[in-house]
Amino acid sequence: RVVDERKRWLYVMTGFILLISFFTKPTSPALFIALAFPFVWKWLLHPPYGILKFGSLVIAGVFMLFLANKMISSHRVMLIYENGDIIFAMHEFPTHPHHDWMTVEVPEDLHKPSVDLPLLQQMGSFVIGNPIYFAKLFFGKMVMYVSHIRTYWSWPHNIAMIVFLWSLYFFSIRAMKKKWVSQYVTSVSIVYFVTHTVVISSTWADWDGRFFVPIIPL
């Protein structure tokens, strides 16, 4: 009975944590995708009903996109796209000594989608219309986010981040390669890290690190 009671509370607390994480937009889908990935992958590989499974996956994907569009509709993603911000709103500080490090030069022939489109559709149209420019934005945010160092932070701060965080990266990869953690934990960790990073790189590498904190425990 004691064991059953503990399991029950574990499920309740897990559900509560997942519910809270759902509201940590714009990266909240990352946790659900990561936790579901091993089960969905195994489910897809297990025959039969391939067409039914594929259809279910498409429906789930469309629902996820619809939900994601609702979740980020209040964010000014197109503002930072059109102004070349790697760090949010840096275009508003052209005289900042680190302005050029935190922005990408905006091309003169920048394609700007209609503001009447849903936000995700605007983002997709922008990426297709400005592939090289978007790639620069994406890569700049990814490097700044994953490395988590900033030109405007002090040297001791950046060095401490490199020593602490990059060591965590190294030992995490080592533990996964040596299989010191289960295959499920490894797959969830990798999918979560990649998904989280892609979402951040497609939106913004937030300056105060609030979107970064969730990946540290991995």
Backbone as CSV, one residue per row, in Angstrom:
resi,resn,N_x,N_y,N_z,CA_x,CA_y,CA_z,C_x,C_y,C_z
1,ARG,0.822,-1.212,0.000,0.000,0.000,0.000,0.853,1.257,0.000
2,VAL,1.921,1.218,0.786,2.808,2.380,0.863,3.433,2.657,-0.493
3,VAL,3.868,1.578,-1.174,4.476,1.725,-2.503,3.467,2.287,-3.486
4,ASP,2.235,1.759,-3.472,1.188,2.236,-4.368,0.877,3.708,-4.114
5,GLU,0.860,4.079,-2.831,0.580,5.468,-2.474,1.682,6.394,-2.994
6,ARG,2.933,5.958,-2.885,4.049,6.758,-3.387,3.979,6.907,-4.906
7,LYS,3.631,5.817,-5.588,3.507,5.876,-7.042,2.400,6.842,-7.454
8,ARG,1.308,6.794,-6.690,0.184,7.673,-7.000,0.595,9.141,-6.880
9,TRP,1.315,9.449,-5.794,1.774,10.821,-5.601,2.825,11.198,-6.643
10,LEU,3.624,10.231,-7.061,4.625,10.492,-8.095,3.935,10.875,-9.400
11,TYR,2.878,10.163,-9.754,2.134,10.478,-10.969,1.474,11.851,-10.866
12,VAL,0.931,12.148,-9.694,0.279,13.453,-9.488,1.282,14.589,-9.644
13,MET,2.447,14.437,-8.994,3.467,15.476,-9.053,4.038,15.609,-10.470
14,THR,4.202,14.470,-11.147,4.686,14.516,-12.527,3.705,15.268,-13.408
15,GLY,2.423,14.968,-13.254,1.395,15.676,-14.016,1.386,17.165,-13.714
16,PHE,1.577,17.505,-12.446,1.599,18.916,-12.034,2.778,19.650,-12.673
17,ILE,3.946,19.001,-12.664,5.142,19.606,-13.259,4.956,19.788,-14.770
18,LEU,4.378,18.778,-15.426,4.129,18.889,-16.860,3.147,20.007,-17.165
19,LEU,2.134,20.157,-16.316,1.140,21.213,-16.503,1.783,22.591,-16.382
20,ILE,2.659,22.753,-15.378,3.355,24.028,-15.205,4.268,24.300,-16.400
21,SER,4.981,23.270,-16.835,5.933,23.453,-17.933,5.227,23.828,-19.227
22,PHE,3.949,23.477,-19.324,3.196,23.792,-20.534,3.058,25.294,-20.735
23,PHE,3.155,26.066,-19.663,2.966,27.509,-19.749,4.280,28.268,-19.820
24,THR,5.397,27.574,-19.976,6.687,28.261,-20.077,7.002,28.541,-21.534
25,LYS,6.061,29.136,-22.212,6.240,29.411,-23.635,7.395,30.363,-23.862
26,PRO,8.021,30.354,-25.054,7.614,29.611,-26.248,8.258,28.232,-26.373
27,THR,8.913,27.753,-25.329,9.638,26.479,-25.445,8.904,25.303,-24.810
28,SER,7.683,25.499,-24.361,6.988,24.426,-23.644,6.771,23.151,-24.465
29,PRO,6.571,23.223,-25.786,6.390,21.958,-26.523,7.593,21.036,-26.436
30,ALA,8.774,21.571,-26.155,9.996,20.765,-26.165,9.917,19.600,-25.182
31,LEU,9.437,19.846,-23.979,9.377,18.791,-22.967,8.421,17.680,-23.376
32,PHE,7.264,18.035,-23.888,6.281,17.030,-24.286,6.779,16.214,-25.473
33,ILE,7.412,16.890,-26.427,7.966,16.183,-27.587,9.045,15.211,-27.141
34,ALA,9.909,15.652,-26.229,11.019,14.811,-25.766,10.513,13.594,-25.007
35,LEU,9.560,13.786,-24.104,9.040,12.672,-23.310,8.275,11.673,-24.167
36,ALA,7.600,12.184,-25.200,6.786,11.305,-26.038,7.608,10.613,-27.117
37,PHE,8.751,11.182,-27.480,9.519,10.679,-28.627,9.842,9.184,-28.546
38,PRO,10.420,8.678,-27.442,10.759,7.239,-27.415,9.548,6.335,-27.623
39,PHE,8.413,6.725,-27.030,7.203,5.908,-27.168,6.636,5.988,-28.574
40,VAL,6.618,7.195,-29.158,6.103,7.371,-30.520,6.990,6.639,-31.515
41,TRP,8.300,6.724,-31.313,9.239,6.043,-32.217,9.034,4.530,-32.182
42,LYS,8.895,4.001,-30.981,8.675,2.563,-30.840,7.329,2.172,-31.434
43,TRP,6.344,3.004,-31.246,5.006,2.763,-31.764,5.002,2.753,-33.289
44,LEU,5.750,3.674,-33.897,5.809,3.746,-35.351,6.533,2.543,-35.949
45,LEU,7.533,2.050,-35.239,8.305,0.917,-35.753,7.591,-0.415,-35.579
46,HIS,6.605,-0.455,-34.712,5.900,-1.710,-34.419,4.735,-1.870,-35.391
47,PRO,4.738,-2.906,-36.223,3.639,-3.103,-37.178,2.395,-3.598,-36.453
48,PRO,1.237,-3.491,-37.077,0.952,-2.993,-38.429,0.309,-1.600,-38.380
49,TYR,-0.682,-1.333,-39.265,-1.450,-0.093,-39.325,-0.570,1.120,-39.606
50,GLY,0.317,1.000,-40.610,1.216,2.089,-40.953,0.492,3.351,-41.368
51,ILE,-0.551,3.218,-42.218,-1.281,4.387,-42.707,-2.008,5.077,-41.559
52,LEU,-2.619,4.286,-40.676,-3.336,4.854,-39.540,-2.382,5.606,-38.619
53,LYS,-1.216,5.019,-38.402,-0.220,5.667,-37.542,0.276,6.967,-38.172
54,PHE,0.536,6.920,-39.471,1.015,8.103,-40.167,-0.041,9.208,-40.109
55,GLY,-1.304,8.827,-40.335,-2.391,9.813,-40.267,-2.520,10.423,-38.889
56,SER,-2.379,9.592,-37.875,-2.457,10.095,-36.494,-1.332,11.070,-36.203
57,LEU,-0.148,10.753,-36.738,1.008,11.621,-36.533,0.803,12.968,-37.220
58,VAL,0.233,12.941,-38.415,-0.037,14.184,-39.147,-1.039,15.042,-38.386
59,ILE,-2.099,14.416,-37.901,-3.120,15.153,-37.140,-2.520,15.763,-35.879
60,ALA,-1.705,14.969,-35.176,-1.047,15.468,-33.968,-0.114,16.635,-34.300
61,GLY,0.601,16.528,-35.434,1.509,17.600,-35.850,0.762,18.879,-36.178
62,VAL,-0.345,18.754,-36.885,-1.155,19.931,-37.226,-1.710,20.580,-35.967
63,PHE,-2.181,19.751,-35.039,-2.690,20.283,-33.776,-1.593,21.006,-33.003
64,MET,-0.387,20.435,-32.998,0.741,21.052,-32.309,1.088,22.403,-32.921
65,LEU,1.062,22.483,-34.258,1.341,23.753,-34.932,0.275,24.785,-34.617
66,PHE,-0.986,24.358,-34.618,-2.084,25.267,-34.280,-1.930,25.792,-32.862
67,LEU,-1.601,24.892,-31.950,-1.423,25.272,-30.553,-0.214,26.192,-30.392
68,ALA,0.870,25.875,-31.108,2.077,26.706,-31.034,1.801,28.114,-31.549
69,ASN,1.010,28.210,-32.615,0.665,29.529,-33.159,-0.110,30.347,-32.139
70,LYS,-1.016,29.698,-31.419,-1.777,30.388,-30.375,-0.870,30.836,-29.236
71,MET,0.090,29.989,-28.889,0.950,30.260,-27.741,1.904,31.427,-27.983
72,ILE,2.393,31.574,-29.224,3.379,32.620,-29.483,2.773,33.850,-30.154
73,SER,1.447,33.857,-30.299,0.804,34.965,-31.020,1.030,36.317,-30.347
74,SER,1.299,36.317,-29.047,1.517,37.578,-28.334,2.968,38.036,-28.384
75,HIS,3.844,37.217,-28.969,5.262,37.563,-29.040,5.575,38.308,-30.336
76,ARG,6.524,39.194,-30.267,6.861,40.046,-31.412,8.030,39.440,-32.197
77,VAL,7.781,38.227,-32.696,8.841,37.508,-33.392,9.246,38.222,-34.672
78,MET,8.267,38.701,-35.435,8.571,39.346,-36.706,9.356,40.640,-36.502
79,LEU,9.188,41.276,-35.366,9.934,42.502,-35.070,11.434,42.221,-35.052
80,ILE,11.826,41.151,-34.385,13.256,40.839,-34.301,13.767,40.241,-35.608
81,TYR,12.896,39.543,-36.346,13.284,39.056,-37.661,13.639,40.227,-38.572
82,GLU,12.759,41.189,-38.629,12.892,42.292,-39.582,13.959,43.301,-39.186
83,ASN,14.403,43.264,-37.921,15.413,44.212,-37.463,16.762,43.559,-37.180
84,GLY,16.869,42.253,-37.448,18.150,41.567,-37.328,18.636,41.357,-35.911
85,ASP,17.711,41.229,-34.963,18.105,41.064,-33.559,18.516,39.631,-33.259
86,ILE,19.709,39.451,-32.725,20.101,38.179,-32.131,19.669,38.182,-30.671
87,ILE,19.920,39.286,-30.000,19.373,39.531,-28.664,18.202,40.482,-28.817
88,PHE,17.104,40.185,-28.193,15.855,40.918,-28.393,16.031,42.432,-28.220
89,ALA,15.518,43.182,-29.203,15.421,44.644,-29.174,16.768,45.364,-29.244
90,MET,17.818,44.683,-29.671,19.112,45.355,-29.785,19.092,46.444,-30.852
91,HIS,18.177,46.356,-31.811,18.094,47.388,-32.851,17.699,48.748,-32.274
92,GLU,17.137,48.737,-31.072,16.741,49.983,-30.433,17.920,50.700,-29.777
93,PHE,19.091,50.052,-29.779,20.278,50.643,-29.150,21.445,50.656,-30.148
94,PRO,21.324,51.446,-31.222,22.347,51.443,-32.277,23.714,51.922,-31.809
95,THR,23.763,52.701,-30.722,25.044,53.201,-30.221,25.656,52.300,-29.148
96,HIS,24.987,51.207,-28.845,25.514,50.281,-27.837,26.852,49.716,-28.326
97,PRO,27.872,49.674,-27.472,29.202,49.217,-27.916,29.221,47.789,-28.466
98,HIS,28.219,46.964,-28.099,28.182,45.578,-28.583,27.038,45.353,-29.570
99,HIS,26.535,46.434,-30.133,25.392,46.342,-31.043,25.687,45.415,-32.226
100,ASP,26.858,45.574,-32.845,27.179,44.786,-34.036,27.343,43.301,-33.739
101,TRP,27.673,42.960,-32.497,27.805,41.555,-32.106,26.434,40.915,-31.857
102,MET,25.454,41.759,-31.562,24.141,41.252,-31.154,23.090,41.361,-32.254
103,THR,23.506,41.803,-33.442,22.568,41.966,-34.555,23.174,41.425,-35.837
104,VAL,22.315,41.222,-36.829,22.726,40.826,-38.177,22.282,41.921,-39.136
105,GLU,23.136,42.277,-40.080,22.787,43.331,-41.031,21.580,42.919,-41.864
106,VAL,20.593,43.795,-41.934,19.351,43.502,-42.644,19.520,43.808,-44.129
107,PRO,19.216,42.877,-45.022,19.348,43.133,-46.465,18.309,44.140,-46.947
108,GLU,18.650,44.869,-47.993,17.742,45.890,-48.515,16.497,45.280,-49.141
109,ASP,16.642,44.105,-49.740,15.511,43.460,-50.413,14.812,42.454,-49.502
110,LEU,14.719,42.767,-48.237,14.121,41.856,-47.256,12.667,41.549,-47.602
111,HIS,12.346,40.268,-47.645,10.959,39.859,-47.885,10.176,39.931,-46.580
112,LYS,9.077,40.692,-46.577,8.238,40.826,-45.397,6.844,40.276,-45.701
113,PRO,6.441,39.203,-45.041,5.120,38.622,-45.294,4.000,39.516,-44.772
114,SER,2.805,39.248,-45.239,1.642,40.029,-44.820,1.363,39.846,-43.333
115,VAL,1.059,40.942,-42.661,0.770,40.883,-41.223,-0.580,40.248,-40.948
116,ASP,-1.386,40.041,-41.990,-2.700,39.428,-41.807,-2.619,37.907,-41.676
117,LEU,-1.472,37.336,-41.994,-1.296,35.888,-41.897,-1.100,35.471,-40.448
118,PRO,-1.437,34.221,-40.100,-1.101,33.705,-38.762,0.407,33.806,-38.537
119,LEU,0.823,33.979,-37.274,2.223,34.239,-36.979,3.150,33.143,-37.493
120,LEU,2.795,31.881,-37.285,3.646,30.793,-37.772,3.774,30.816,-39.294
121,GLN,2.697,31.195,-39.972,2.748,31.287,-41.429,3.622,32.458,-41.856
122,GLN,3.563,33.555,-41.112,4.460,34.682,-41.378,5.912,34.257,-41.232
123,MET,6.199,33.517,-40.155,7.567,33.058,-39.909,8.043,32.143,-41.031
124,GLY,7.175,31.211,-41.451,7.544,30.293,-42.524,7.796,31.023,-43.829
125,SER,6.930,31.983,-44.148,7.090,32.768,-45.365,8.368,33.589,-45.319
126,PHE,8.689,34.112,-44.147,9.907,34.909,-43.981,11.148,34.050,-44.202
127,VAL,11.157,32.847,-43.639,12.304,31.946,-43.776,12.521,31.578,-45.244
128,ILE,11.432,31.250,-45.949,11.533,30.873,-47.359,11.991,32.052,-48.205
129,GLY,11.501,33.251,-47.859,11.839,34.441,-48.635,13.215,35.012,-48.344
130,ASN,13.772,34.675,-47.152,15.081,35.217,-46.759,15.959,34.105,-46.172
131,PRO,16.277,33.072,-46.945,16.963,31.898,-46.374,18.344,32.198,-45.802
132,ILE,19.173,32.958,-46.518,20.536,33.231,-46.051,20.520,34.143,-44.833
133,TYR,19.712,35.181,-44.895,19.596,36.112,-43.771,19.072,35.401,-42.527
134,PHE,18.054,34.557,-42.710,17.504,33.826,-41.565,18.531,32.851,-41.004
135,ALA,19.309,32.218,-41.885,20.342,31.279,-41.428,21.350,31.993,-40.531
136,LYS,21.703,33.221,-40.877,22.627,34.004,-40.050,22.011,34.283,-38.676
137,LEU,20.742,34.674,-38.669,20.049,34.915,-37.406,19.989,33.639,-36.571
138,PHE,19.595,32.556,-37.209,19.439,31.275,-36.523,20.761,30.826,-35.911
139,PHE,21.836,30.863,-36.717,23.142,30.399,-36.248,23.665,31.298,-35.129
140,GLY,23.488,32.606,-35.286,23.942,33.534,-34.244,23.262,33.282,-32.918
141,LYS,21.951,33.062,-32.947,21.214,32.786,-31.718,21.593,31.434,-31.132
142,MET,21.799,30.454,-31.997,22.157,29.116,-31.517,23.499,29.140,-30.788
143,VAL,24.493,29.800,-31.391,25.809,29.879,-30.762,25.725,30.613,-29.429
144,MET,25.006,31.729,-29.412,24.900,32.516,-28.194,24.132,31.759,-27.111
145,TYR,23.135,31.002,-27.531,22.304,30.270,-26.576,23.040,29.065,-25.994
146,VAL,23.623,28.235,-26.859,24.269,27.011,-26.392,25.551,27.318,-25.618
147,SER,26.339,28.260,-26.112,27.579,28.620,-25.407,27.272,29.412,-24.140
148,HIS,26.215,30.186,-24.207,25.755,31.015,-23.096,26.841,31.968,-22.590
149,ILE,27.560,32.563,-23.532,28.493,33.630,-23.191,28.065,34.876,-23.959
150,ARG,28.394,36.022,-23.424,27.992,37.291,-24.016,29.189,38.238,-24.041
151,THR,29.271,39.027,-25.098,30.362,39.989,-25.187,30.238,41.086,-24.137
152,TYR,29.029,41.365,-23.699,28.816,42.449,-22.736,28.859,41.968,-21.279
153,TRP,29.087,40.676,-21.057,29.310,40.190,-19.689,30.795,40.304,-19.351
154,SER,31.093,40.285,-18.089,32.488,40.397,-17.661,33.265,39.129,-18.020
155,TRP,34.598,39.251,-18.123,35.438,38.094,-18.394,35.304,37.014,-17.331
156,PRO,35.323,37.371,-16.031,35.138,36.319,-15.007,33.811,35.575,-15.173
157,HIS,32.766,36.316,-15.535,31.452,35.695,-15.733,31.500,34.694,-16.878
158,ASN,32.043,35.108,-18.015,32.109,34.224,-19.179,33.012,33.021,-18.941
159,ILE,34.131,33.239,-18.264,35.035,32.130,-17.965,34.373,31.121,-17.026
160,ALA,33.657,31.645,-16.019,32.943,30.761,-15.097,31.885,29.950,-15.839
161,MET,31.213,30.581,-16.803,30.194,29.875,-17.577,30.824,28.770,-18.418
162,ILE,31.961,29.068,-19.030,32.638,28.067,-19.852,33.091,26.883,-18.997
163,VAL,33.703,27.180,-17.860,34.199,26.116,-16.984,33.058,25.246,-16.466
164,PHE,31.980,25.889,-16.048,30.864,25.144,-15.450,30.003,24.460,-16.510
165,LEU,29.495,25.253,-17.446,28.522,24.727,-18.393,29.148,23.780,-19.412
166,TRP,30.259,24.189,-19.983,30.871,23.341,-20.999,31.377,22.036,-20.407
167,SER,31.730,22.059,-19.118,32.096,20.808,-18.443,30.879,19.888,-18.331
168,LEU,29.723,20.483,-18.066,28.489,19.699,-18.008,28.192,19.064,-19.362
169,TYR,28.380,19.824,-20.417,28.188,19.270,-21.759,29.099,18.053,-21.968
170,PHE,30.367,18.231,-21.623,31.356,17.169,-21.838,30.985,15.903,-21.062
171,PHE,30.688,16.045,-19.771,30.384,14.878,-18.954,29.033,14.257,-19.318
172,SER,28.096,15.080,-19.792,26.802,14.547,-20.240,26.996,13.646,-21.450
173,ILE,27.754,14.147,-22.420,28.020,13.351,-23.630,28.783,12.079,-23.272
174,ARG,29.749,12.210,-22.374,30.549,11.038,-21.948,29.654,9.985,-21.272
175,ALA,28.763,10.452,-20.410,27.865,9.527,-19.709,26.942,8.809,-20.685
176,MET,26.462,9.537,-21.696,25.580,8.926,-22.680,26.330,7.912,-23.534
177,LYS,27.563,8.261,-23.947,28.347,7.349,-24.788,28.712,6.074,-24.037
178,LYS,28.988,6.197,-22.748,29.357,5.033,-21.946,28.133,4.303,-21.384
179,LYS,26.944,4.841,-21.701,25.674,4.234,-21.293,25.547,4.140,-19.780
180,TRP,25.993,5.204,-19.120,25.816,5.281,-17.673,24.385,5.693,-17.321
181,VAL,23.640,6.153,-18.305,22.227,6.475,-18.124,21.440,5.612,-19.101
182,SER,20.167,5.430,-18.826,19.344,4.558,-19.660,19.153,5.148,-21.053
183,GLN,18.787,4.275,-21.977,18.555,4.700,-23.352,17.398,5.692,-23.411
184,TYR,16.402,5.483,-22.561,15.252,6.397,-22.536,15.685,7.795,-22.107
185,VAL,16.471,7.877,-21.030,16.946,9.172,-20.551,17.812,9.849,-21.606
186,THR,18.657,9.069,-22.260,19.518,9.622,-23.307,18.707,10.204,-24.451
187,SER,17.734,9.444,-24.951,16.923,9.917,-26.077,16.091,11.126,-25.693
188,VAL,15.494,11.109,-24.502,14.702,12.252,-24.036,15.586,13.494,-23.912
189,SER,16.773,13.326,-23.359,17.686,14.448,-23.164,18.109,15.061,-24.493
190,ILE,18.470,14.213,-25.449,18.922,14.710,-26.748,17.792,15.415,-27.484
191,VAL,16.611,14.778,-27.522,15.475,15.377,-28.229,15.061,16.690,-27.564
192,TYR,15.075,16.712,-26.238,14.703,17.943,-25.529,15.697,19.057,-25.818
193,PHE,16.975,18.734,-25.745,18.013,19.738,-25.984,17.913,20.295,-27.399
194,VAL,17.781,19.400,-28.380,17.717,19.827,-29.786,16.457,20.643,-30.050
195,THR,15.303,20.143,-29.575,14.044,20.858,-29.792,14.078,22.228,-29.142
196,HIS,14.540,22.263,-27.899,14.638,23.516,-27.156,15.528,24.508,-27.896
197,THR,16.659,24.033,-28.389,17.611,24.896,-29.091,17.037,25.411,-30.407
198,VAL,16.338,24.547,-31.140,15.733,24.962,-32.408,14.672,26.032,-32.170
199,VAL,13.845,25.851,-31.150,12.811,26.839,-30.845,13.445,28.179,-30.482
200,ILE,14.463,28.143,-29.612,15.151,29.369,-29.208,15.809,30.041,-30.407
201,SER,16.493,29.262,-31.234,17.205,29.821,-32.383,16.248,30.378,-33.428
202,SER,15.017,29.889,-33.422,14.009,30.381,-34.361,13.259,31.590,-33.815
203,THR,13.431,31.855,-32.526,12.742,33.002,-31.927,13.774,33.983,-31.390
204,TRP,14.239,33.790,-30.143,15.267,34.678,-29.608,16.053,34.022,-28.493
205,ALA,17.335,34.384,-28.452,18.210,33.928,-27.364,18.067,34.957,-26.251
206,ASP,17.167,34.691,-25.354,16.792,35.683,-24.353,17.987,36.133,-23.519
207,TRP,18.031,37.417,-23.219,19.212,38.006,-22.589,19.390,37.620,-21.122
208,ASP,18.342,37.249,-20.419,18.499,36.961,-18.987,18.576,35.467,-18.681
209,GLY,18.584,34.651,-19.711,18.806,33.216,-19.517,17.605,32.425,-19.035
210,ARG,16.427,33.014,-18.988,15.275,32.279,-18.439,14.881,31.092,-19.301
211,PHE,15.156,31.143,-20.609,14.861,30.007,-21.471,15.979,28.979,-21.428
212,PHE,17.099,29.362,-20.836,18.259,28.470,-20.801,18.238,27.545,-19.599
213,VAL,17.730,28.010,-18.498,17.792,27.275,-17.226,17.255,25.842,-17.326
214,PRO,16.147,25.574,-18.031,15.610,24.199,-18.051,16.555,23.146,-18.590
215,ILE,17.522,23.515,-19.440,18.381,22.471,-20.012,19.569,22.134,-19.128
216,ILE,19.857,22.960,-18.118,21.034,22.725,-17.269,20.959,21.371,-16.535
217,PRO,19.811,20.990,-15.959,19.771,19.700,-15.249,20.106,18.494,-16.125
218,LEU,19.938,18.627,-17.425,20.250,17.499,-18.313,21.722,17.149,-18.249
